[in-house]
Amino acid sequence: TQLLEQSPQFLSIQEGENLTVYCNSSSVFSSLQWYRQEPGEGPVLLVTVVTGGEVKKLKRLTFQFGDARKDSSLHITAAQPGDTGLYLCAGSSGNTGKLIFGQGTTLQVKP
Amino acid sequence: DARVTQTPRDKVTEMGQEVTMRCQPILGHNTVFWYRQTMMQGLELLAYFRNRAPLDDSGMPKDRFSAEMPDATLATLKIQPSEPRDSAVYFCASAMGHPVLDTQYFGPGTRLTVL
């Protein structure tokens, strides 16, 4: 069974601080996605990474896919209260489009 | 602004009652997913369809859950009979069907409480 473990589970920081969320697995994935979910809403895709070692930047967010395509990280620079939410990583293997989700990291950024 | 819609948004019912949740995928999307989200288990895939045909329902308790797509604009998830442990938020998502680079668009969810 493929599993994705996210850490930390909870993170509470002050505005302006940097943070990194990790997503690890013993399985290889063909692609990995990061989603952000706000209360009362469904997850919204932030980024998809498909190549081992790939780094993608989205404003203050930097996403990295591990060389072996088993892990990923999300780094936020100078966090803002608007970044508060649940961050989910999700891996896809094969060509089914089926995703395995991590448990999520709840981020709270205090003003 | 195309989006996935789900009804009802909230449902409170008593144990043993039948519950039906509905989802309208984004027009033109050929893949529909049903997920369940709880604090303990996180987001779990229950079933998914491509071109209205069920591809995988291994995540779904088959004795009480059933999922169908009567047509391309409607997906349903039914629980009969419902139990308190079914309390969760149920999400529907739709996608274009690209095998690797697909984006799943999630609906707002149905919050189910079974008393």
Short mmCIF file of C-alpha atoms in Angstrom, two decimals:
data_model
loop_
_atom_site.label_atom_id
_atom_site.label_comp_id
_atom_site.label_asym_id
_atom_site.label_seq_id
_atom_site.Cartn_x
_atom_site.Cartn_y
_atom_site.Cartn_z
CA THR A 1 0.00 0.00 0.00
CA GLN A 2 1.35 3.38 -0.98
CA LEU A 3 1.46 5.95 1.82
CA LEU A 4 2.43 9.59 1.96
CA GLU A 5 3.52 10.97 5.31
CA GLN A 6 3.41 14.68 5.88
CA SER A 7 5.23 16.57 8.59
CA PRO A 8 4.63 18.50 10.63
CA GLN A 9 0.94 17.88 11.18
CA PHE A 10 0.41 21.31 12.74
CA LEU A 11 2.37 24.51 12.44
CA SER A 12 1.64 27.83 14.09
CA ILE A 13 3.98 30.69 13.22
CA GLN A 14 4.15 34.47 13.18
CA GLU A 15 3.71 36.52 10.06
CA GLY A 16 7.02 36.97 8.27
CA GLU A 17 8.54 33.65 9.30
CA ASN A 18 9.66 30.97 6.86
CA LEU A 19 8.50 27.37 6.98
CA THR A 20 8.91 24.03 5.24
CA VAL A 21 6.43 21.18 4.98
CA TYR A 22 7.61 17.71 4.06
CA CYS A 23 5.92 14.87 2.22
CA ASN A 24 7.66 11.49 2.31
CA SER A 25 7.02 8.01 0.99
CA SER A 26 8.82 4.74 0.40
CA SER A 27 7.07 4.50 -2.97
CA VAL A 28 7.96 6.14 -6.26
CA PHE A 29 5.36 8.44 -7.78
CA SER A 30 5.03 9.54 -11.40
CA SER A 31 3.89 12.94 -10.23
CA LEU A 32 3.19 14.75 -7.01
CA GLN A 33 0.74 17.52 -6.36
CA TRP A 34 0.28 20.05 -3.58
CA TYR A 35 -3.17 21.30 -2.65
CA ARG A 36 -4.37 23.97 -0.24
CA GLN A 37 -7.71 23.66 1.50
CA GLU A 38 -9.58 26.36 3.40
CA PRO A 39 -12.33 25.63 5.95
CA GLY A 40 -15.62 24.71 4.32
CA GLU A 41 -14.07 24.32 0.88
CA GLY A 42 -12.53 21.59 -1.21
CA PRO A 43 -8.78 21.36 -1.87
CA VAL A 44 -7.39 23.59 -4.61
CA LEU A 45 -4.37 22.55 -6.65
CA LEU A 46 -1.24 24.68 -6.17
CA VAL A 47 1.31 22.82 -8.27
CA THR A 48 2.18 19.53 -9.99
CA VAL A 49 5.77 18.26 -10.15
CA VAL A 50 6.70 15.35 -12.40
CA THR A 51 10.49 15.27 -12.80
CA GLY A 52 12.90 14.08 -10.10
CA GLY A 53 14.77 17.08 -8.70
CA GLU A 54 12.27 19.54 -10.16
CA VAL A 55 11.81 22.86 -8.39
CA LYS A 56 8.81 25.08 -9.02
CA LYS A 57 8.15 28.52 -7.60
CA LEU A 58 4.80 30.16 -7.11
CA LYS A 59 5.39 33.65 -5.68
CA ARG A 60 6.56 32.98 -2.09
CA LEU A 61 6.01 29.21 -2.36
CA THR A 62 8.78 26.87 -3.53
CA PHE A 63 8.03 23.24 -4.31
CA GLN A 64 10.64 20.54 -4.77
CA PHE A 65 10.32 16.96 -5.97
CA GLY A 66 12.99 14.59 -4.67
CA ASP A 67 15.52 13.11 -7.07
CA ALA A 68 14.09 9.63 -6.54
CA ARG A 69 10.49 10.91 -6.84
CA LYS A 70 9.60 9.57 -3.41
CA ASP A 71 9.42 12.83 -1.49
CA SER A 72 8.61 16.48 -1.84
CA SER A 73 8.76 19.69 0.13
CA LEU A 74 6.90 22.96 0.21
CA HIS A 75 8.75 26.04 1.45
CA ILE A 76 6.95 29.29 2.20
CA THR A 77 8.98 32.46 2.55
CA ALA A 78 7.74 35.34 4.70
CA ALA A 79 4.44 33.68 5.57
CA GLN A 80 1.32 35.82 5.66
CA PRO A 81 -2.03 35.29 7.45
CA GLY A 82 -3.57 34.57 4.04
CA ASP A 83 -1.39 31.44 3.83
CA THR A 84 -3.34 29.88 6.69
CA GLY A 85 -4.96 26.61 5.69
CA LEU A 86 -4.54 22.88 5.28
CA TYR A 87 -1.77 21.85 2.88
CA LEU A 88 -2.06 18.43 1.29
CA CYS A 89 0.39 16.54 -0.84
CA ALA A 90 -0.92 13.89 -3.23
CA GLY A 91 0.96 11.35 -5.29
CA SER A 92 0.02 9.67 -8.52
CA SER A 93 1.54 6.48 -9.88
CA GLY A 94 0.88 4.77 -13.15
CA ASN A 95 -1.57 6.30 -15.59
CA THR A 96 -4.84 5.98 -13.73
CA GLY A 97 -5.05 9.56 -12.50
CA LYS A 98 -5.75 8.14 -9.05
CA LEU A 99 -4.22 10.15 -6.19
CA ILE A 100 -2.98 9.09 -2.76
CA PHE A 101 -3.21 11.97 -0.29
CA GLY A 102 -1.06 12.70 2.73
CA GLN A 103 -2.73 13.48 6.05
CA GLY A 104 -2.13 17.18 5.61
CA THR A 105 -0.35 19.98 7.44
CA THR A 106 -2.48 22.58 9.18
CA LEU A 107 -0.75 25.95 9.00
CA GLN A 108 -1.74 28.93 11.08
CA VAL A 109 -0.01 32.24 10.44
CA LYS A 110 -0.64 34.81 13.13
CA PRO A 111 -0.56 38.53 12.31
CA ASP B 1 -16.44 30.30 -13.92
CA ALA B 2 -16.74 26.51 -14.20
CA ARG B 3 -16.85 24.64 -10.92
CA VAL B 4 -17.97 21.37 -9.43
CA THR B 5 -21.23 21.63 -7.51
CA GLN B 6 -22.41 19.35 -4.73
CA THR B 7 -25.73 19.02 -2.99
CA PRO B 8 -26.67 19.10 -0.22
CA ARG B 9 -23.93 21.11 1.50
CA ASP B 10 -24.96 19.82 4.90
CA LYS B 11 -26.96 16.76 5.87
CA VAL B 12 -27.95 15.58 9.33
CA THR B 13 -29.70 12.25 9.52
CA GLU B 14 -30.40 9.43 11.90
CA MET B 15 -28.69 6.08 11.88
CA GLY B 16 -30.35 3.67 9.48
CA GLN B 17 -31.61 6.32 7.07
CA GLU B 18 -30.68 6.46 3.41
CA VAL B 19 -28.46 9.33 2.31
CA THR B 20 -27.93 10.45 -1.28
CA MET B 21 -25.28 12.98 -2.23
CA ARG B 22 -25.13 14.53 -5.68
CA CYS B 23 -22.35 16.03 -7.74
CA GLN B 24 -22.33 17.93 -10.99
CA PRO B 25 -18.86 17.74 -12.56
CA ILE B 26 -17.40 20.50 -14.70
CA LEU B 27 -18.77 20.30 -18.23
CA GLY B 28 -16.39 18.40 -20.48
CA HIS B 29 -14.60 16.57 -17.66
CA ASN B 30 -14.71 12.81 -18.16
CA THR B 31 -13.36 11.64 -14.79
CA VAL B 32 -15.23 11.93 -11.49
CA PHE B 33 -13.88 11.05 -8.05
CA TRP B 34 -15.62 10.60 -4.70
CA TYR B 35 -13.57 11.23 -1.54
CA ARG B 36 -14.30 11.15 2.16
CA GLN B 37 -12.44 13.40 4.60
CA THR B 38 -12.24 12.89 8.35
CA MET B 39 -9.86 14.19 10.99
CA MET B 40 -8.58 10.71 11.71
CA GLN B 41 -8.18 9.31 8.19
CA GLY B 42 -7.66 12.43 6.14
CA LEU B 43 -8.79 12.42 2.50
CA GLU B 44 -9.60 8.93 1.24
CA LEU B 45 -10.62 7.94 -2.27
CA LEU B 46 -13.89 6.02 -2.28
CA ALA B 47 -14.51 5.52 -6.00
CA TYR B 48 -13.95 7.02 -9.38
CA PHE B 49 -15.44 6.95 -12.84
CA ARG B 50 -14.12 7.63 -16.31
CA ASN B 51 -16.58 8.26 -19.13
CA ARG B 52 -19.31 7.27 -16.64
CA ALA B 53 -17.87 3.77 -16.13
CA PRO B 54 -16.69 2.82 -12.63
CA LEU B 55 -12.93 2.24 -12.65
CA ASP B 56 -12.18 1.67 -9.01
CA ASP B 57 -14.44 1.46 -5.98
CA SER B 58 -12.09 -0.46 -3.73
CA GLY B 59 -12.12 2.31 -1.14
CA MET B 60 -15.84 2.06 -0.63
CA PRO B 61 -17.67 -0.21 1.86
CA LYS B 62 -19.71 -2.12 -0.70
CA ASP B 63 -22.35 -3.40 1.65
CA ARG B 64 -23.80 0.05 2.27
CA PHE B 65 -22.26 2.46 -0.23
CA SER B 66 -23.02 2.74 -3.92
CA ALA B 67 -21.84 5.22 -6.52
CA GLU B 68 -23.34 5.83 -9.95
CA MET B 69 -23.23 8.22 -12.88
CA PRO B 70 -26.70 8.23 -14.44
CA ASP B 71 -25.41 10.68 -17.04
CA ALA B 72 -22.36 12.81 -17.76
CA THR B 73 -23.68 15.72 -15.71
CA LEU B 74 -24.58 13.85 -12.53
CA ALA B 75 -22.74 11.58 -10.11
CA THR B 76 -24.40 10.17 -7.01
CA LEU B 77 -23.11 8.58 -3.83
CA LYS B 78 -25.64 6.70 -1.76
CA ILE B 79 -25.34 5.27 1.74
CA GLN B 80 -27.99 2.81 2.88
CA PRO B 81 -28.27 2.30 5.78
CA SER B 82 -26.18 5.11 7.22
CA GLU B 83 -24.18 4.67 10.43
CA PRO B 84 -22.58 7.20 12.81
CA ARG B 85 -19.11 6.21 11.57
CA ASP B 86 -20.09 7.53 8.12
CA SER B 87 -20.05 11.07 9.50
CA ALA B 88 -17.52 12.96 7.41
CA VAL B 89 -17.20 15.50 4.63
CA TYR B 90 -17.71 13.90 1.23
CA PHE B 91 -16.03 15.56 -1.73
CA CYS B 92 -16.58 15.09 -5.40
CA ALA B 93 -13.85 16.09 -7.85
CA SER B 94 -13.73 16.09 -11.62
CA ALA B 95 -10.86 16.06 -14.09
CA MET B 96 -10.15 16.05 -17.81
CA GLY B 97 -8.72 12.54 -17.67
CA HIS B 98 -5.04 13.14 -18.49
CA PRO B 99 -3.18 10.21 -16.91
CA VAL B 100 -0.32 12.13 -15.29
CA LEU B 101 -0.71 15.89 -15.42
CA ASP B 102 -4.37 16.06 -14.54
CA THR B 103 -5.83 18.65 -12.22
CA GLN B 104 -8.65 17.50 -10.02
CA TYR B 105 -11.22 20.21 -9.32
CA PHE B 106 -12.96 19.66 -6.03
CA GLY B 107 -16.48 20.62 -5.10
CA PRO B 108 -17.27 22.33 -1.79
CA GLY B 109 -18.22 19.05 -0.14
CA THR B 110 -21.23 17.61 1.67
CA ARG B 111 -20.87 17.56 5.44
CA LEU B 112 -22.72 14.47 6.65
CA THR B 113 -23.64 13.92 10.29
CA VAL B 114 -25.26 10.62 11.22
CA LEU B 115 -26.74 10.63 14.71
#
